[in-house]
């Protein structure tokens, strides 16, 4: 946290925003205290030992339930960190300098515009990465206990980003986009809002399409019994198959059963009508499209590559804008 080893515009940047750096350190310390305390509370209640030798948290273990809930929310909060860093770069770090005119003072100290912006981005990147990595390490302290529980699988939003490398790419992209928008807008609050909107849309789009990067695997089986898929798989689609191998919309028979008179009053009538409907349409099997857990890292790397390309493009554009306005 000390700025004594830094020189020139780097020293100025760190000195200027030292309170923000201390606030980041405090957030890491508080997070570690909370997660560590919950792990200790959880350890006070022994797990249940099942007949097959597996262990599960006891029903009365309130520490585990609180830890699981904290990790569920913690993953969501980690998603917001790139947005906060990007908004900070766009607003206080860049746009406010132009809005107030204080950037002129830096440029009179034998510092070129490129060196001035580079110092700000390098300082923000270093502080942001250290904070992110520290928070991810804290997250793993709790994740090692609750992973695989409801809402905390490898493919869920939050855990997916926090347990891979893509979160670093989001942070770098947010810093570069923030710098570009700060230079273009030059109004603190507007630049912060614009960065939040742009990076929010990037996160939304990537979260929507990330499971389209790789093709799904498909499991098939006879109609009736529950179709087997890996316990940790991310199921994308499931349904019925006809004798020809064509996929059949299950809702057709559901709608037919729902329209049948007396289905609510007669036990077993719904299932009978649905079975007759499926037989009439030639249903003989079922399918499930899924991503196995082995798709985690390839998906991470593809998404990271896209985000790094966005970061590089935004950073390049930011320096081009700077040179155009401050030659």
Short mmCIF file of C-alpha atoms in Angstrom, two decimals:
data_model
loop_
_atom_site.label_atom_id
_atom_site.label_comp_id
_atom_site.label_asym_id
_atom_site.label_seq_id
_atom_site.Cartn_x
_atom_site.Cartn_y
_atom_site.Cartn_z
CA UNK A 1 0.00 0.00 0.00
CA UNK A 2 2.98 2.30 0.31
CA UNK A 3 3.76 4.65 -2.53
CA UNK A 4 7.37 5.28 -1.43
CA UNK A 5 8.83 2.91 -4.03
CA UNK A 6 6.94 4.55 -6.89
CA UNK A 7 8.14 7.50 -8.93
CA UNK A 8 6.72 10.20 -11.13
CA UNK A 9 3.07 9.91 -12.25
CA UNK A 10 2.77 6.47 -10.62
CA UNK A 11 3.56 7.96 -7.21
CA UNK A 12 1.12 10.79 -7.83
CA UNK A 13 -1.69 8.41 -8.84
CA UNK A 14 -1.24 6.09 -5.87
CA UNK A 15 -0.89 9.02 -3.49
CA UNK A 16 -3.98 10.70 -4.89
CA UNK A 17 -6.17 7.62 -4.44
CA UNK A 18 -4.59 6.07 -1.34
CA UNK A 19 -7.90 6.13 0.54
CA UNK A 20 -9.49 4.04 -2.18
CA UNK A 21 -6.61 1.55 -1.89
CA UNK A 22 -7.05 1.33 1.87
CA UNK A 23 -10.78 0.79 1.35
CA UNK A 24 -10.01 -2.12 -1.00
CA UNK A 25 -7.67 -3.63 1.60
CA UNK A 26 -10.35 -3.26 4.25
CA UNK A 27 -12.89 -5.04 2.02
CA UNK A 28 -10.51 -7.99 1.66
CA UNK A 29 -9.90 -8.10 5.42
CA UNK A 30 -13.61 -8.01 6.23
CA UNK A 31 -14.36 -10.71 3.66
CA UNK A 32 -11.66 -12.98 5.08
CA UNK A 33 -12.94 -12.43 8.61
CA UNK A 34 -16.52 -13.28 7.64
CA UNK A 35 -15.72 -16.36 5.56
CA UNK A 36 -13.13 -17.62 8.03
CA UNK A 37 -15.55 -17.15 10.92
CA UNK A 38 -18.29 -19.05 9.08
CA UNK A 39 -15.90 -21.92 8.34
CA UNK A 40 -15.07 -22.14 12.04
CA UNK A 41 -18.77 -22.07 12.96
CA UNK A 42 -19.49 -24.78 10.36
CA UNK A 43 -16.72 -26.99 11.79
CA UNK A 44 -18.39 -27.04 15.22
CA UNK A 45 -21.10 -29.46 13.97
CA UNK A 46 -19.92 -32.89 12.72
CA UNK A 47 -21.12 -34.07 9.30
CA UNK A 48 -23.52 -36.96 8.81
CA UNK A 49 -21.81 -40.19 7.73
CA UNK A 50 -23.90 -42.10 5.20
CA UNK A 51 -23.92 -45.88 4.70
CA UNK A 52 -21.86 -45.57 1.51
CA UNK A 53 -19.15 -43.65 3.36
CA UNK A 54 -20.07 -40.19 2.02
CA UNK A 55 -20.34 -37.25 4.37
CA UNK A 56 -23.02 -34.56 4.26
CA UNK A 57 -23.63 -31.50 6.43
CA UNK A 58 -25.97 -32.20 9.34
CA UNK A 59 -29.48 -30.76 9.09
CA UNK A 60 -28.93 -28.73 12.27
CA UNK A 61 -25.65 -27.22 11.00
CA UNK A 62 -26.61 -23.54 10.82
CA UNK A 63 -23.00 -22.58 10.21
CA UNK A 64 -22.95 -24.50 6.93
CA UNK A 65 -26.23 -23.00 5.73
CA UNK A 66 -25.03 -19.49 6.55
CA UNK A 67 -21.72 -20.15 4.81
CA UNK A 68 -23.50 -21.50 1.74
CA UNK A 69 -25.73 -18.41 1.60
CA UNK A 70 -22.74 -16.11 2.05
CA UNK A 71 -20.89 -17.81 -0.79
CA UNK A 72 -23.93 -17.56 -3.04
CA UNK A 73 -24.14 -13.80 -2.49
CA UNK A 74 -20.35 -13.46 -2.47
CA UNK A 75 -20.12 -14.77 -6.01
CA UNK A 76 -22.63 -12.15 -7.14
CA UNK A 77 -20.68 -9.38 -5.39
CA UNK A 78 -17.48 -10.52 -7.09
CA UNK A 79 -19.23 -10.06 -10.43
CA UNK A 80 -19.66 -6.39 -9.58
CA UNK A 81 -15.96 -5.77 -8.93
CA UNK A 82 -14.98 -5.28 -12.61
CA UNK A 83 -17.92 -2.88 -13.00
CA UNK A 84 -16.79 -0.86 -9.97
CA UNK A 85 -13.18 -0.72 -11.11
CA UNK A 86 -14.17 0.23 -14.66
CA UNK A 87 -16.48 2.97 -13.41
CA UNK A 88 -13.72 4.28 -11.12
CA UNK A 89 -11.24 4.43 -14.00
CA UNK A 90 -13.77 6.14 -16.27
CA UNK A 91 -14.87 8.69 -13.67
CA UNK A 92 -12.47 9.79 -10.91
CA UNK A 93 -9.31 8.53 -12.61
CA UNK A 94 -9.77 9.95 -16.13
CA UNK A 95 -12.94 11.97 -16.79
CA UNK A 96 -12.68 14.07 -13.62
CA UNK A 97 -9.15 15.13 -14.62
CA UNK A 98 -10.52 16.63 -17.83
CA UNK A 99 -13.70 17.95 -16.24
CA UNK A 100 -11.74 19.89 -13.62
CA UNK A 101 -8.74 20.66 -15.85
CA UNK A 102 -6.24 19.21 -13.38
CA UNK A 103 -4.67 17.07 -16.10
CA UNK A 104 -2.88 20.22 -17.30
CA UNK A 105 -0.86 20.32 -14.09
CA UNK A 106 0.47 16.82 -14.71
CA UNK A 107 1.40 17.68 -18.28
CA UNK A 108 3.47 20.65 -17.09
CA UNK A 109 5.71 18.33 -15.04
CA UNK A 110 7.62 16.97 -18.03
CA UNK A 111 5.11 14.11 -18.35
CA UNK A 112 3.76 13.29 -21.79
CA UNK A 113 0.02 12.59 -22.23
CA UNK A 114 0.78 8.94 -23.04
CA UNK A 115 2.91 8.53 -19.91
CA UNK A 116 0.20 10.23 -17.86
CA UNK A 117 -2.54 7.86 -19.05
CA UNK A 118 -0.25 4.82 -18.89
CA UNK A 119 0.58 5.56 -15.24
CA UNK A 120 -3.09 5.76 -14.35
CA UNK A 121 -4.00 2.53 -16.16
CA UNK A 122 -1.03 0.56 -14.83
CA UNK A 123 -1.74 1.73 -11.27
CA UNK A 124 -5.44 0.90 -11.57
CA UNK A 125 -4.68 -2.48 -13.13
CA UNK A 126 -2.18 -3.42 -10.44
CA UNK A 127 -4.47 -2.40 -7.58
CA UNK A 128 -7.50 -4.01 -9.21
CA UNK A 129 -5.74 -7.31 -9.87
CA UNK A 130 -4.34 -7.51 -6.34
CA UNK A 131 -7.78 -6.85 -4.87
CA UNK A 132 -9.48 -9.31 -7.20
CA UNK A 133 -6.98 -12.11 -6.57
CA UNK A 134 -7.20 -11.56 -2.82
CA UNK A 135 -11.01 -11.70 -2.87
CA UNK A 136 -10.95 -14.80 -5.10
CA UNK A 137 -8.58 -16.48 -2.62
CA UNK A 138 -11.02 -15.66 0.18
CA UNK A 139 -13.86 -17.02 -1.95
CA UNK A 140 -12.02 -20.31 -2.34
CA UNK A 141 -11.78 -20.65 1.43
CA UNK A 142 -15.55 -21.05 1.50
CA UNK A 143 -15.95 -22.60 -1.95
CA UNK A 144 -13.95 -25.68 -0.97
CA UNK A 145 -16.68 -26.50 1.54
CA UNK A 146 -19.90 -25.67 -0.32
CA UNK A 147 -19.07 -26.40 -3.98
CA UNK A 148 -21.64 -28.53 -5.73
CA UNK A 149 -24.55 -27.52 -3.49
CA UNK A 150 -27.68 -25.84 -4.82
CA UNK A 151 -26.83 -22.63 -6.70
CA UNK A 152 -23.10 -23.25 -6.33
CA UNK A 153 -22.18 -25.59 -9.17
CA UNK A 154 -19.27 -24.97 -11.53
CA UNK A 155 -21.57 -23.50 -14.21
CA UNK A 156 -23.56 -21.06 -12.05
CA UNK A 157 -23.04 -17.31 -12.36
CA UNK A 158 -20.62 -16.20 -9.69
CA UNK A 159 -18.84 -19.50 -9.06
CA UNK A 160 -18.10 -19.81 -12.78
CA UNK A 161 -16.29 -16.47 -12.85
CA UNK A 162 -14.69 -16.69 -9.39
CA UNK A 163 -13.17 -20.15 -9.85
CA UNK A 164 -11.63 -19.58 -13.27
CA UNK A 165 -9.50 -17.04 -15.13
CA UNK A 166 -12.26 -15.17 -16.92
CA UNK A 167 -12.74 -12.77 -14.00
CA UNK A 168 -9.29 -11.32 -14.63
CA UNK A 169 -10.20 -10.73 -18.26
CA UNK A 170 -13.42 -8.96 -17.23
CA UNK A 171 -11.38 -6.67 -14.97
CA UNK A 172 -8.89 -5.80 -17.72
CA UNK A 173 -11.70 -5.18 -20.20
CA UNK A 174 -13.51 -2.93 -17.71
CA UNK A 175 -10.36 -0.85 -17.09
CA UNK A 176 -9.71 -0.38 -20.81
CA UNK A 177 -13.35 0.42 -21.61
CA UNK A 178 -13.48 2.81 -18.65
CA UNK A 179 -10.40 4.66 -19.86
CA UNK A 180 -11.82 4.97 -23.38
CA UNK A 181 -15.21 6.25 -22.21
CA UNK A 182 -13.58 8.62 -19.73
CA UNK A 183 -11.56 10.18 -22.54
CA UNK A 184 -14.56 10.38 -24.87
CA UNK A 185 -17.16 11.66 -22.39
CA UNK A 186 -14.98 13.76 -20.03
CA UNK A 187 -17.81 14.04 -17.51
CA UNK A 188 -17.33 12.09 -14.30
CA UNK A 189 -20.80 10.77 -13.55
CA UNK A 190 -21.76 10.25 -17.19
CA UNK A 191 -18.55 8.34 -17.88
CA UNK A 192 -19.08 6.15 -14.82
CA UNK A 193 -22.66 5.39 -15.83
CA UNK A 194 -21.69 4.67 -19.44
CA UNK A 195 -18.95 2.26 -18.35
CA UNK A 196 -21.34 0.44 -16.04
CA UNK A 197 -23.89 0.09 -18.84
CA UNK A 198 -21.35 -1.09 -21.44
CA UNK A 199 -19.66 -3.62 -19.18
CA UNK A 200 -23.02 -4.76 -17.84
CA UNK A 201 -24.10 -5.50 -21.40
CA UNK A 202 -20.82 -7.31 -22.07
CA UNK A 203 -21.36 -9.51 -19.02
CA UNK A 204 -24.97 -10.16 -20.01
CA UNK A 205 -24.09 -11.13 -23.57
CA UNK A 206 -21.18 -13.35 -22.55
CA UNK A 207 -23.25 -15.02 -19.85
CA UNK A 208 -26.02 -15.69 -22.37
CA UNK A 209 -23.86 -17.15 -25.13
CA UNK A 210 -20.91 -18.75 -23.30
CA UNK A 211 -22.51 -22.19 -23.40
CA UNK A 212 -22.75 -21.93 -27.18
CA UNK A 213 -18.97 -21.84 -27.62
CA UNK A 214 -18.71 -25.64 -27.45
CA UNK A 215 -21.11 -28.25 -28.76
CA UNK A 216 -23.20 -30.16 -26.25
CA UNK A 217 -22.98 -33.87 -25.59
CA UNK A 218 -26.17 -35.88 -25.92
CA UNK A 219 -27.35 -38.84 -23.85
CA UNK A 220 -30.23 -41.02 -25.06
CA UNK A 221 -32.20 -43.85 -23.53
CA UNK A 222 -35.57 -45.58 -23.53
CA UNK A 223 -38.68 -43.66 -22.55
CA UNK A 224 -39.80 -43.97 -18.97
CA UNK A 225 -36.85 -44.32 -16.58
CA UNK A 226 -34.90 -41.24 -15.59
CA UNK A 227 -32.17 -40.68 -18.16
CA UNK A 228 -28.64 -40.85 -16.77
CA UNK A 229 -26.38 -37.83 -17.13
CA UNK A 230 -23.24 -36.97 -15.11
CA UNK A 231 -24.18 -35.63 -11.69
CA UNK A 232 -22.22 -32.41 -12.26
CA UNK A 233 -23.39 -31.85 -15.84
CA UNK A 234 -25.07 -28.66 -17.02
CA UNK A 235 -28.24 -29.87 -18.78
CA UNK A 236 -29.18 -27.53 -21.63
CA UNK A 237 -32.18 -29.36 -23.06
CA UNK A 238 -34.10 -32.60 -22.63
CA UNK A 239 -37.12 -34.24 -24.18
CA UNK A 240 -38.56 -37.23 -26.01
CA UNK A 241 -37.54 -39.12 -29.14
CA UNK A 242 -39.70 -40.92 -31.71
CA UNK A 243 -38.79 -44.23 -33.35
CA UNK A 244 -37.23 -42.32 -36.26
CA UNK A 245 -34.94 -40.41 -33.90
CA UNK A 246 -36.81 -37.14 -34.29
CA UNK A 247 -37.28 -34.98 -31.20
CA UNK A 248 -40.82 -34.72 -29.93
CA UNK A 249 -42.17 -31.75 -27.98
CA UNK A 250 -43.26 -33.11 -24.59
CA UNK A 251 -45.68 -30.20 -24.10
CA UNK A 252 -47.98 -31.61 -26.81
CA UNK A 253 -48.99 -34.48 -24.56
CA UNK A 254 -49.00 -32.30 -21.46
CA UNK A 255 -51.52 -29.99 -23.12
CA UNK A 256 -53.65 -32.96 -24.19
CA UNK A 257 -53.67 -34.33 -20.64
CA UNK A 258 -54.52 -30.91 -19.22
CA UNK A 259 -57.55 -30.64 -21.53
CA UNK A 260 -58.89 -34.08 -20.58
CA UNK A 261 -62.05 -33.80 -18.41
CA UNK A 262 -61.72 -35.15 -14.86
CA UNK A 263 -57.91 -35.38 -14.92
CA UNK A 264 -57.67 -33.49 -11.63
CA UNK A 265 -60.24 -35.66 -9.86
CA UNK A 266 -59.12 -39.10 -11.09
CA UNK A 267 -55.87 -40.45 -9.72
CA UNK A 268 -53.49 -41.68 -12.42
CA UNK A 269 -55.57 -40.32 -15.30
CA UNK A 270 -52.99 -37.67 -16.22
CA UNK A 271 -50.24 -40.26 -16.63
CA UNK A 272 -52.49 -42.60 -18.59
CA UNK A 273 -53.55 -39.89 -21.05
CA UNK A 274 -49.97 -38.71 -21.45
CA UNK A 275 -48.72 -42.28 -22.09
CA UNK A 276 -51.44 -42.87 -24.72
CA UNK A 277 -50.53 -39.60 -26.43
CA UNK A 278 -46.85 -40.49 -26.56
CA UNK A 279 -47.60 -43.96 -27.92
CA UNK A 280 -49.83 -42.45 -30.60
CA UNK A 281 -47.00 -40.17 -31.71
CA UNK A 282 -44.47 -42.99 -31.75
CA UNK A 283 -42.38 -41.91 -28.76
CA UNK A 284 -39.86 -44.61 -27.89
CA UNK A 285 -37.01 -42.82 -26.11
CA UNK A 286 -35.69 -39.65 -24.53
CA UNK A 287 -32.62 -37.43 -24.78
CA UNK A 288 -30.65 -34.88 -22.80
CA UNK A 289 -28.20 -32.30 -24.17
CA UNK A 290 -25.59 -31.32 -21.60
CA UNK A 291 -22.19 -29.80 -20.99
CA UNK A 292 -19.93 -32.01 -18.85
CA UNK A 293 -17.69 -30.45 -16.21
CA UNK A 294 -14.75 -30.98 -18.58
CA UNK A 295 -16.11 -28.08 -20.69
CA UNK A 296 -15.38 -25.61 -17.88
CA UNK A 297 -11.80 -24.72 -18.80
CA UNK A 298 -12.21 -24.66 -22.60
CA UNK A 299 -15.19 -22.33 -22.18
CA UNK A 300 -13.21 -20.19 -19.75
CA UNK A 301 -10.31 -19.86 -22.17
CA UNK A 302 -12.52 -18.98 -25.15
CA UNK A 303 -14.39 -16.33 -23.15
CA UNK A 304 -11.13 -14.98 -21.73
CA UNK A 305 -9.69 -14.65 -25.23
CA UNK A 306 -12.72 -12.66 -26.39
CA UNK A 307 -12.51 -10.33 -23.40
CA UNK A 308 -8.78 -9.80 -23.75
CA UNK A 309 -9.31 -8.89 -27.40
CA UNK A 310 -11.95 -6.37 -26.29
CA UNK A 311 -9.55 -4.98 -23.67
CA UNK A 312 -6.73 -4.62 -26.20
CA UNK A 313 -9.03 -2.92 -28.72
CA UNK A 314 -10.42 -0.49 -26.12
CA UNK A 315 -6.94 0.34 -24.78
CA UNK A 316 -5.63 0.97 -28.29
CA UNK A 317 -8.61 3.22 -29.03
CA UNK A 318 -8.09 5.09 -25.75
CA UNK A 319 -4.48 5.99 -26.58
CA UNK A 320 -5.48 6.97 -30.12
CA UNK A 321 -8.14 9.32 -28.71
CA UNK A 322 -5.61 10.73 -26.24
CA UNK A 323 -3.05 11.43 -28.96
CA UNK A 324 -5.72 13.07 -31.12
CA UNK A 325 -6.84 15.42 -28.33
CA UNK A 326 -3.50 15.97 -26.59
CA UNK A 327 -0.80 15.63 -29.25
#
